[in-house]
Amino acid sequence: MEEKVITVTSGKGGVGKTTTTANIGAALALLGKKVVVLDGDIGLRNLDIVMGLENRIVYDVVDYVEGRCRLRQALIRDKRAPELYLLPTAQTRDKTAINPEQMVQVCDELRKEFDYIIIDSPAGIEQGFQNALAPADRVLVVTNPEVSSVRDADRVIGLVESHEKGPVQLIINRLIPARVKKQEMLSTQDIMDVLSTEIIGIVPEDEAILSSSNRGTPVVFNGKSPAAIAYRDIARRLIGENVPLTQPQTTSWWQRLLGKTE
Amino acid sequence: MNFLERLFGKRSSAETAKQRLQLVLVHDRAEIPPGVLALIKDDIIAVISRRVNIDREHVVVNVTHEDKASKLVVDIPLLSGTDGQAPGRSGSNAQRSTRRTPSASS
Ligand SMILES: Nc1ncnc2c1ncn2[C@@H]1O[C@H](COP(=O)(O)OP(=O)(O)O)[C@@H](O)[C@H]1O
Ligand SMILES: [Mg+2]
């Protein structure tokens, strides 16, 4: 089967799922793919604001599931890429507003039109996570180089495998090369040894991420920042290009200075 | 890690993090909390030592994880029959076991 539905999850909250979903979605669209990013966090809508599309929401996925609109009416077009859409979630409902079967149905509809459907999973392993997992063809688990998020990643990887969903690949986010070098932070190799799961990308800690979400512009849209490069590489690996996994390098003061001009 | 820590052979915090994770994940994956494993170990020692003499101090009870399957691995060193009389009528059992695992005899 073609791997169209990609679920981004983590177990622990705040590790970078929403940032990753927005950037991978945008990067795939910039590669010419028709992409929809779907906010799976019912009640805690965030993908819209990170992408800068929050003012354009009229209908959401719960409206569609409950028959108040057509799917097309709920989709928001992001004009910064040729074919990029957001399917927002409801802000005033809870995770039980949609069940896993309905999520599968929504994705089956979307599969007909899109090359990729990227689902931003909520934190935790309850229904919201089950909803995001049910339609997945491929699962990306985001972790930070830090004990609690690695432990939660292991738990989630186990759950994904027990649901026979996969392949599962790991994204290490917020790596700080200088601290790894000083052995103050788990390295990519350490995390690989502990989780024995394939790594699809390493995204460094990057100041550009905060300003990009301040502005509602995912870093991949305008940048040479280290995180933008990492997310674009992940997108190319997802479409099957052979992009070698590179360790983020320690940046010098002058590189940071140049990076800030973006 | 700073110079002094390295000088005194202090383990880096990343190394400690990795080791702690490897330990805790063994239990998470097996769904057996570490405390329960300690209880199982006490039970095993009680049951086995009713029949044979064992080296209680060096009993190891561990969960290993291979290919998505978990195993409880128990390593019980036996004391050779001459080290002490096995309780009950199990002296001969102890000797037989000792012969099967020569490395365990002291
Ligand atoms: N690579 C990164 N560098 C710096 N900050 C990051 C990075 N990735 C995520 N963040 C920040 O971490 C916070 C949590 O990210 P978010 O994507 O909302 O996580 P989640 O969706 O998993 O809860 C946000 O403030 C975001 O800007
Ligand atoms: Mg989020």
Coordinates of C-alpha atoms and ligand atoms in Angstrom, one line a residue:
Chain A
M1 CA 0.0 0.0 0.0
E2 CA 1.1 3.5 -0.7
E3 CA 2.0 5.3 2.5
K4 CA -0.3 8.3 2.3
V5 CA -1.4 8.8 5.9
I6 CA 1.4 9.8 8.2
T7 CA 0.7 10.2 11.9
V8 CA 3.0 12.4 14.0
T9 CA 2.9 11.4 17.6
S10 CA 5.1 11.2 20.8
G11 CA 3.4 10.2 24.0
K12 CA 4.8 13.2 25.9
G13 CA 3.5 16.7 25.2
G14 CA 5.5 19.7 24.1
V15 CA 8.2 17.8 22.2
G16 CA 7.4 19.3 18.8
K17 CA 4.6 17.3 17.1
T18 CA 2.7 20.3 15.9
T19 CA 5.8 22.1 14.7
T20 CA 6.9 18.9 12.9
T21 CA 3.5 18.3 11.3
A22 CA 3.3 21.9 10.0
N23 CA 6.8 21.8 8.6
I24 CA 6.8 18.3 7.1
G25 CA 3.4 19.1 5.5
A26 CA 4.6 22.4 4.1
A27 CA 7.9 20.8 2.9
L28 CA 6.1 18.0 1.1
A29 CA 3.8 20.6 -0.6
L30 CA 6.9 22.6 -1.7
L31 CA 8.2 19.4 -3.3
G32 CA 5.0 19.4 -5.4
K33 CA 2.9 17.0 -3.5
K34 CA -0.8 17.6 -2.7
V35 CA -0.9 17.6 1.1
V36 CA -3.4 18.1 3.8
V37 CA -2.4 18.5 7.5
L38 CA -5.0 17.3 9.9
D39 CA -5.2 18.6 13.5
G40 CA -5.9 15.5 15.7
D41 CA -6.0 17.4 19.0
I42 CA -9.7 18.0 19.5
G43 CA -10.4 20.8 22.0
L44 CA -6.8 22.0 21.9
R45 CA -6.6 23.3 18.4
N46 CA -3.0 24.4 17.6
L47 CA -2.0 23.5 14.1
D48 CA -4.0 26.4 12.7
I49 CA -2.1 29.1 14.7
V50 CA 1.3 27.5 14.1
M51 CA 0.6 27.7 10.4
G52 CA -0.9 31.1 10.5
L53 CA -4.4 30.0 9.2
E54 CA -6.4 30.6 12.4
N55 CA -8.5 33.4 11.1
R56 CA -9.8 31.5 8.1
I57 CA -11.6 28.6 10.0
V58 CA -15.3 28.3 9.4
Y59 CA -15.9 24.6 9.6
D60 CA -13.9 21.9 11.2
V61 CA -13.5 18.1 11.0
V62 CA -16.1 17.5 13.7
D63 CA -18.6 19.6 11.7
Y64 CA -17.9 17.3 8.7
V65 CA -18.2 14.1 10.7
E66 CA -21.5 15.3 12.2
G67 CA -22.9 16.3 8.8
R68 CA -22.9 20.1 9.1
C69 CA -20.7 20.7 6.1
R70 CA -19.0 19.0 3.2
L71 CA -15.3 18.0 3.5
R72 CA -14.3 20.6 0.9
Q73 CA -15.9 23.4 3.0
A74 CA -13.8 22.4 6.0
L75 CA -10.5 22.4 4.1
I76 CA -8.4 25.6 4.3
R77 CA -6.1 26.3 1.4
D78 CA -2.6 27.5 2.3
K79 CA -1.6 29.7 -0.6
R80 CA 2.1 29.7 0.2
A81 CA 2.5 26.3 -1.5
P82 CA 0.9 25.0 -4.7
E83 CA -1.3 22.4 -3.0
L84 CA -1.3 22.6 0.8
Y85 CA -4.5 22.4 2.9
L86 CA -5.3 22.4 6.6
L87 CA -8.2 20.4 8.1
P88 CA -8.8 22.0 11.4
T89 CA -10.2 20.4 14.5
A90 CA -13.0 21.6 16.8
Q91 CA -11.9 23.9 19.7
T92 CA -15.0 23.5 21.9
R93 CA -15.4 19.8 21.8
D94 CA -13.5 16.9 23.5
K95 CA -11.6 13.9 22.2
T96 CA -14.7 11.7 22.2
A97 CA -16.4 13.8 19.5
I98 CA -14.8 11.6 16.9
N99 CA -14.0 7.8 17.2
P100 CA -11.3 5.9 15.4
E101 CA -13.7 4.4 12.8
Q102 CA -14.8 7.9 11.8
M103 CA -11.2 9.1 11.6
V104 CA -10.5 6.2 9.2
Q105 CA -13.5 7.3 7.1
V106 CA -12.4 10.9 7.0
C107 CA -8.9 9.8 5.8
D108 CA -10.4 7.4 3.3
E109 CA -12.2 10.4 1.7
L110 CA -9.0 12.5 1.8
R111 CA -6.9 9.6 0.3
K112 CA -8.9 10.0 -2.9
E113 CA -7.6 13.6 -3.4
F114 CA -4.3 13.9 -1.7
D115 CA -0.8 12.5 -2.0
Y116 CA -0.2 12.9 1.7
I117 CA -2.4 13.3 4.8
I118 CA -0.3 14.3 7.9
I119 CA -2.0 13.9 11.2
D120 CA -0.9 15.9 14.3
S121 CA -1.6 13.6 17.2
P122 CA -2.4 14.9 20.7
A123 CA -0.2 14.0 23.6
G124 CA -1.0 11.0 25.6
I125 CA -2.2 7.5 24.7
E126 CA -5.9 7.9 25.1
Q127 CA -8.6 8.2 22.5
G128 CA -7.1 11.2 20.7
F129 CA -4.0 9.1 20.1
Q130 CA -6.0 6.1 19.1
N131 CA -7.9 8.3 16.6
A132 CA -4.7 9.6 15.1
L133 CA -3.2 6.1 14.9
A134 CA -6.2 4.3 13.4
P135 CA -5.8 5.5 9.8
A136 CA -2.0 5.6 9.8
D137 CA 0.1 4.0 7.1
R138 CA 3.3 5.3 8.6
V139 CA 4.0 6.7 12.1
L140 CA 6.6 9.3 13.0
V141 CA 7.4 9.4 16.7
V142 CA 8.9 12.7 17.8
T143 CA 11.3 12.7 20.8
N144 CA 13.6 15.1 22.5
P145 CA 17.1 14.0 23.7
E146 CA 15.8 13.8 27.3
V147 CA 14.9 10.8 29.5
S148 CA 11.2 11.3 30.0
S149 CA 10.4 11.9 26.3
V150 CA 12.5 8.9 25.2
R151 CA 10.7 6.7 27.8
D152 CA 7.3 7.9 26.5
A153 CA 8.5 7.3 22.9
D154 CA 9.3 3.7 23.7
R155 CA 5.8 3.2 25.2
V156 CA 4.2 4.7 22.1
I157 CA 6.4 2.7 19.7
G158 CA 5.3 -0.5 21.6
L159 CA 1.6 0.6 21.3
V160 CA 2.0 1.3 17.6
E161 CA 3.6 -2.1 17.0
S162 CA 0.9 -3.9 19.0
H163 CA -1.7 -2.2 16.7
E164 CA 0.4 -3.5 13.8
K165 CA 0.7 0.0 12.5
G166 CA 3.9 1.0 10.9
P167 CA 6.6 1.4 9.8
V168 CA 7.6 3.5 12.8
Q169 CA 10.4 6.0 12.5
L170 CA 11.9 8.4 14.9
I171 CA 12.4 12.2 14.7
I172 CA 14.9 13.5 17.3
N173 CA 13.9 17.1 17.9
R174 CA 15.7 20.0 19.7
L175 CA 19.1 18.3 19.7
I176 CA 21.8 20.7 20.8
P177 CA 25.1 19.5 19.2
A178 CA 27.3 21.4 21.6
R179 CA 25.7 19.8 24.6
V180 CA 25.9 16.3 23.1
K181 CA 29.6 17.0 22.5
K182 CA 30.1 17.8 26.2
Q183 CA 28.1 14.6 27.0
E184 CA 25.4 16.6 28.8
M185 CA 22.7 15.4 26.4
L186 CA 21.8 12.0 24.9
S187 CA 23.3 11.6 21.5
T188 CA 21.5 10.2 18.4
Q189 CA 23.5 7.0 18.9
D190 CA 22.4 6.8 22.5
I191 CA 18.7 7.1 21.5
M192 CA 19.1 4.6 18.7
D193 CA 20.7 2.1 21.1
V194 CA 17.9 2.6 23.6
L195 CA 14.9 2.5 21.3
S196 CA 16.3 0.4 18.4
T197 CA 14.0 2.3 16.0
E198 CA 15.0 3.7 12.7
I199 CA 15.7 7.5 12.7
I200 CA 14.2 9.5 9.8
G201 CA 15.5 12.9 10.9
I202 CA 17.4 14.9 13.5
V203 CA 16.1 18.5 14.0
P204 CA 18.4 20.7 16.0
E205 CA 17.2 23.2 18.6
D206 CA 16.7 26.3 16.6
E207 CA 15.7 29.9 17.6
A208 CA 14.0 30.3 14.2
I209 CA 11.2 27.9 15.4
L210 CA 9.9 30.3 18.0
S211 CA 9.8 33.3 15.7
S212 CA 8.3 31.3 12.9
S213 CA 5.4 30.2 15.2
N214 CA 5.1 33.8 16.4
R215 CA 4.5 34.8 12.8
G216 CA 2.6 31.8 11.7
T217 CA 5.1 30.8 9.1
P218 CA 6.6 27.4 9.2
V219 CA 10.4 27.6 8.9
V220 CA 10.5 25.6 5.7
F221 CA 8.8 28.4 3.8
N222 CA 11.6 30.9 4.1
G223 CA 14.7 29.6 5.4
K224 CA 18.1 28.3 5.6
S225 CA 17.8 27.8 9.3
P226 CA 19.1 24.5 10.6
A227 CA 15.6 23.3 11.5
A228 CA 14.3 24.2 8.0
I229 CA 17.0 22.2 6.4
A230 CA 16.3 19.2 8.7
Y231 CA 12.6 19.3 8.0
R232 CA 13.1 19.5 4.2
D233 CA 15.5 16.6 4.4
I234 CA 12.8 14.5 6.3
A235 CA 10.2 15.4 3.6
R236 CA 12.6 14.2 0.9
R237 CA 13.2 10.9 2.8
L238 CA 9.4 10.5 3.1
I239 CA 9.0 10.6 -0.7
G240 CA 11.7 8.0 -1.1
E241 CA 14.7 10.1 -1.9
N242 CA 18.0 8.8 -0.6
V243 CA 19.1 11.7 1.7
P244 CA 21.9 10.6 4.1
L245 CA 21.2 11.3 7.8
T246 CA 23.5 14.0 8.9
Q247 CA 24.2 15.1 12.4
P248 CA 23.5 18.8 13.0
Q249 CA 26.7 20.6 13.5
T250 CA 27.6 23.0 16.3
T251 CA 27.0 26.4 14.9
S252 CA 29.6 29.1 15.3
W253 CA 28.7 32.7 16.5
W254 CA 29.0 34.0 12.9
Q255 CA 26.7 31.3 11.5
R256 CA 24.1 32.2 14.1
L257 CA 24.5 35.9 13.3
L258 CA 23.8 35.1 9.6
G259 CA 20.9 32.9 10.5
K260 CA 19.3 35.7 12.4
T261 CA 19.0 37.8 9.3
E262 CA 16.1 35.7 8.1
Chain B
M1 CA 31.3 17.3 31.6
N2 CA 33.9 19.7 33.0
F3 CA 37.6 19.1 33.5
L4 CA 37.3 18.2 37.2
E5 CA 34.5 15.7 36.7
R6 CA 36.5 14.0 34.0
L7 CA 39.6 14.0 36.2
F8 CA 37.7 12.2 39.0
G9 CA 36.2 9.8 36.6
K10 CA 32.7 11.0 37.2
R11 CA 30.3 9.6 34.7
S12 CA 28.8 12.1 32.2
S13 CA 25.1 12.9 32.7
A14 CA 24.3 11.7 29.2
E15 CA 25.8 8.3 30.0
T16 CA 23.8 8.1 33.2
A17 CA 20.7 9.0 31.3
K18 CA 21.3 6.3 28.8
Q19 CA 21.9 3.6 31.5
R20 CA 18.8 4.7 33.5
L21 CA 16.7 4.5 30.4
Q22 CA 17.9 1.1 29.4
L23 CA 17.0 -0.2 32.9
V24 CA 13.6 1.4 33.1
L25 CA 12.6 0.4 29.6
V26 CA 13.2 -3.3 30.4
H27 CA 10.5 -3.0 33.0
D28 CA 8.2 -0.8 31.0
R29 CA 8.3 -3.2 28.1
A30 CA 7.7 -6.3 30.2
E31 CA 5.0 -4.5 32.1
I32 CA 6.6 -5.6 35.3
P33 CA 7.5 -2.8 37.8
P34 CA 11.0 -3.2 39.3
G35 CA 9.5 -3.7 42.8
V36 CA 7.5 -6.7 41.6
L37 CA 10.7 -8.2 40.2
A38 CA 12.3 -8.0 43.6
L39 CA 9.3 -9.8 45.1
I40 CA 9.5 -12.5 42.5
K41 CA 13.1 -12.9 43.3
D42 CA 12.4 -13.4 47.0
D43 CA 9.7 -16.0 46.2
I44 CA 12.0 -17.9 43.9
I45 CA 14.8 -18.0 46.5
A46 CA 12.3 -19.2 49.1
V47 CA 11.0 -22.0 46.9
I48 CA 14.3 -23.2 45.5
S49 CA 16.2 -23.1 48.8
R50 CA 13.6 -25.5 50.3
R51 CA 15.1 -28.1 48.0
V52 CA 18.7 -27.1 47.3
N53 CA 21.4 -24.9 48.7
I54 CA 21.7 -21.8 46.6
D55 CA 23.9 -18.8 46.7
R56 CA 21.2 -16.3 47.7
E57 CA 23.4 -13.3 47.4
H58 CA 24.0 -13.9 43.7
V59 CA 20.6 -14.8 42.5
V60 CA 19.7 -12.6 39.4
V61 CA 16.2 -12.1 38.2
N62 CA 15.9 -10.1 35.0
V63 CA 13.6 -9.4 32.2
T64 CA 15.1 -9.4 28.7
H65 CA 13.5 -8.1 25.6
E66 CA 14.2 -9.7 22.2
D67 CA 12.2 -9.5 19.0
K68 CA 9.1 -8.0 20.7
A69 CA 9.0 -11.0 23.2
S70 CA 9.9 -10.6 26.8
K71 CA 11.6 -13.3 28.9
L72 CA 12.1 -13.7 32.6
V73 CA 15.6 -14.9 33.0
V74 CA 16.6 -16.3 36.4
D75 CA 20.1 -17.2 37.3
I76 CA 20.6 -19.1 40.5
P77 CA 24.1 -20.1 41.5
L78 CA 24.1 -23.4 43.5
L79 CA 26.3 -24.1 46.4
S80 CA 28.1 -27.4 46.1
G81 CA 26.8 -30.1 48.4
T82 CA 29.9 -30.0 50.6
D83 CA 29.4 -26.4 51.5
G84 CA 26.5 -27.2 53.6
Q85 CA 23.7 -29.6 54.1
A86 CA 20.8 -28.8 51.9
P87 CA 17.6 -28.5 53.8
G88 CA 15.0 -31.3 53.6
R89 CA 16.0 -34.4 51.6
S90 CA 17.3 -32.6 48.6
G91 CA 21.0 -33.0 49.0
S92 CA 21.3 -35.3 46.0
N93 CA 19.3 -32.9 43.9
A94 CA 21.6 -30.2 44.7
Q95 CA 24.6 -32.3 43.6
R96 CA 23.0 -33.3 40.4
S97 CA 22.2 -29.7 39.6
T98 CA 25.7 -28.6 40.5
R99 CA 27.2 -31.1 38.0
R100 CA 25.0 -29.8 35.2
T101 CA 26.3 -26.2 35.8
P102 CA 29.9 -26.7 36.9
S103 CA 30.6 -23.0 36.7
A104 CA 28.1 -22.4 39.5
S105 CA 30.0 -24.5 42.0
S106 CA 32.5 -22.8 44.3
Ligands
LIG1 N1 13.6 22.4 17.0 C1 13.1 23.3 17.9 N2 13.8 24.3 18.3 C2 13.3 25.2 19.2 N3 12.1 25.2 19.7 C3 11.3 24.2 19.3 C4 11.7 23.2 18.4 N4 10.7 22.3 18.2 C5 9.6 22.8 18.9 N5 10.0 23.9 19.6 C6 9.1 24.6 20.5 O1 8.6 23.7 21.5 C7 7.3 24.1 21.9 C8 6.4 22.8 21.7 O2 6.3 22.5 20.4 P1 5.0 21.9 19.7 O3 5.2 21.6 18.3 O4 3.8 22.7 20.1 O5 4.9 20.5 20.5 P2 3.7 19.5 20.7 O6 2.8 19.6 19.5 O7 4.4 18.1 20.7 O8 3.1 19.7 22.0 C9 6.9 25.2 21.0 O9 7.1 26.4 21.8 C10 7.9 25.2 19.9 O10 8.1 26.5 19.3
MG2 MG 0.6 20.0 19.6

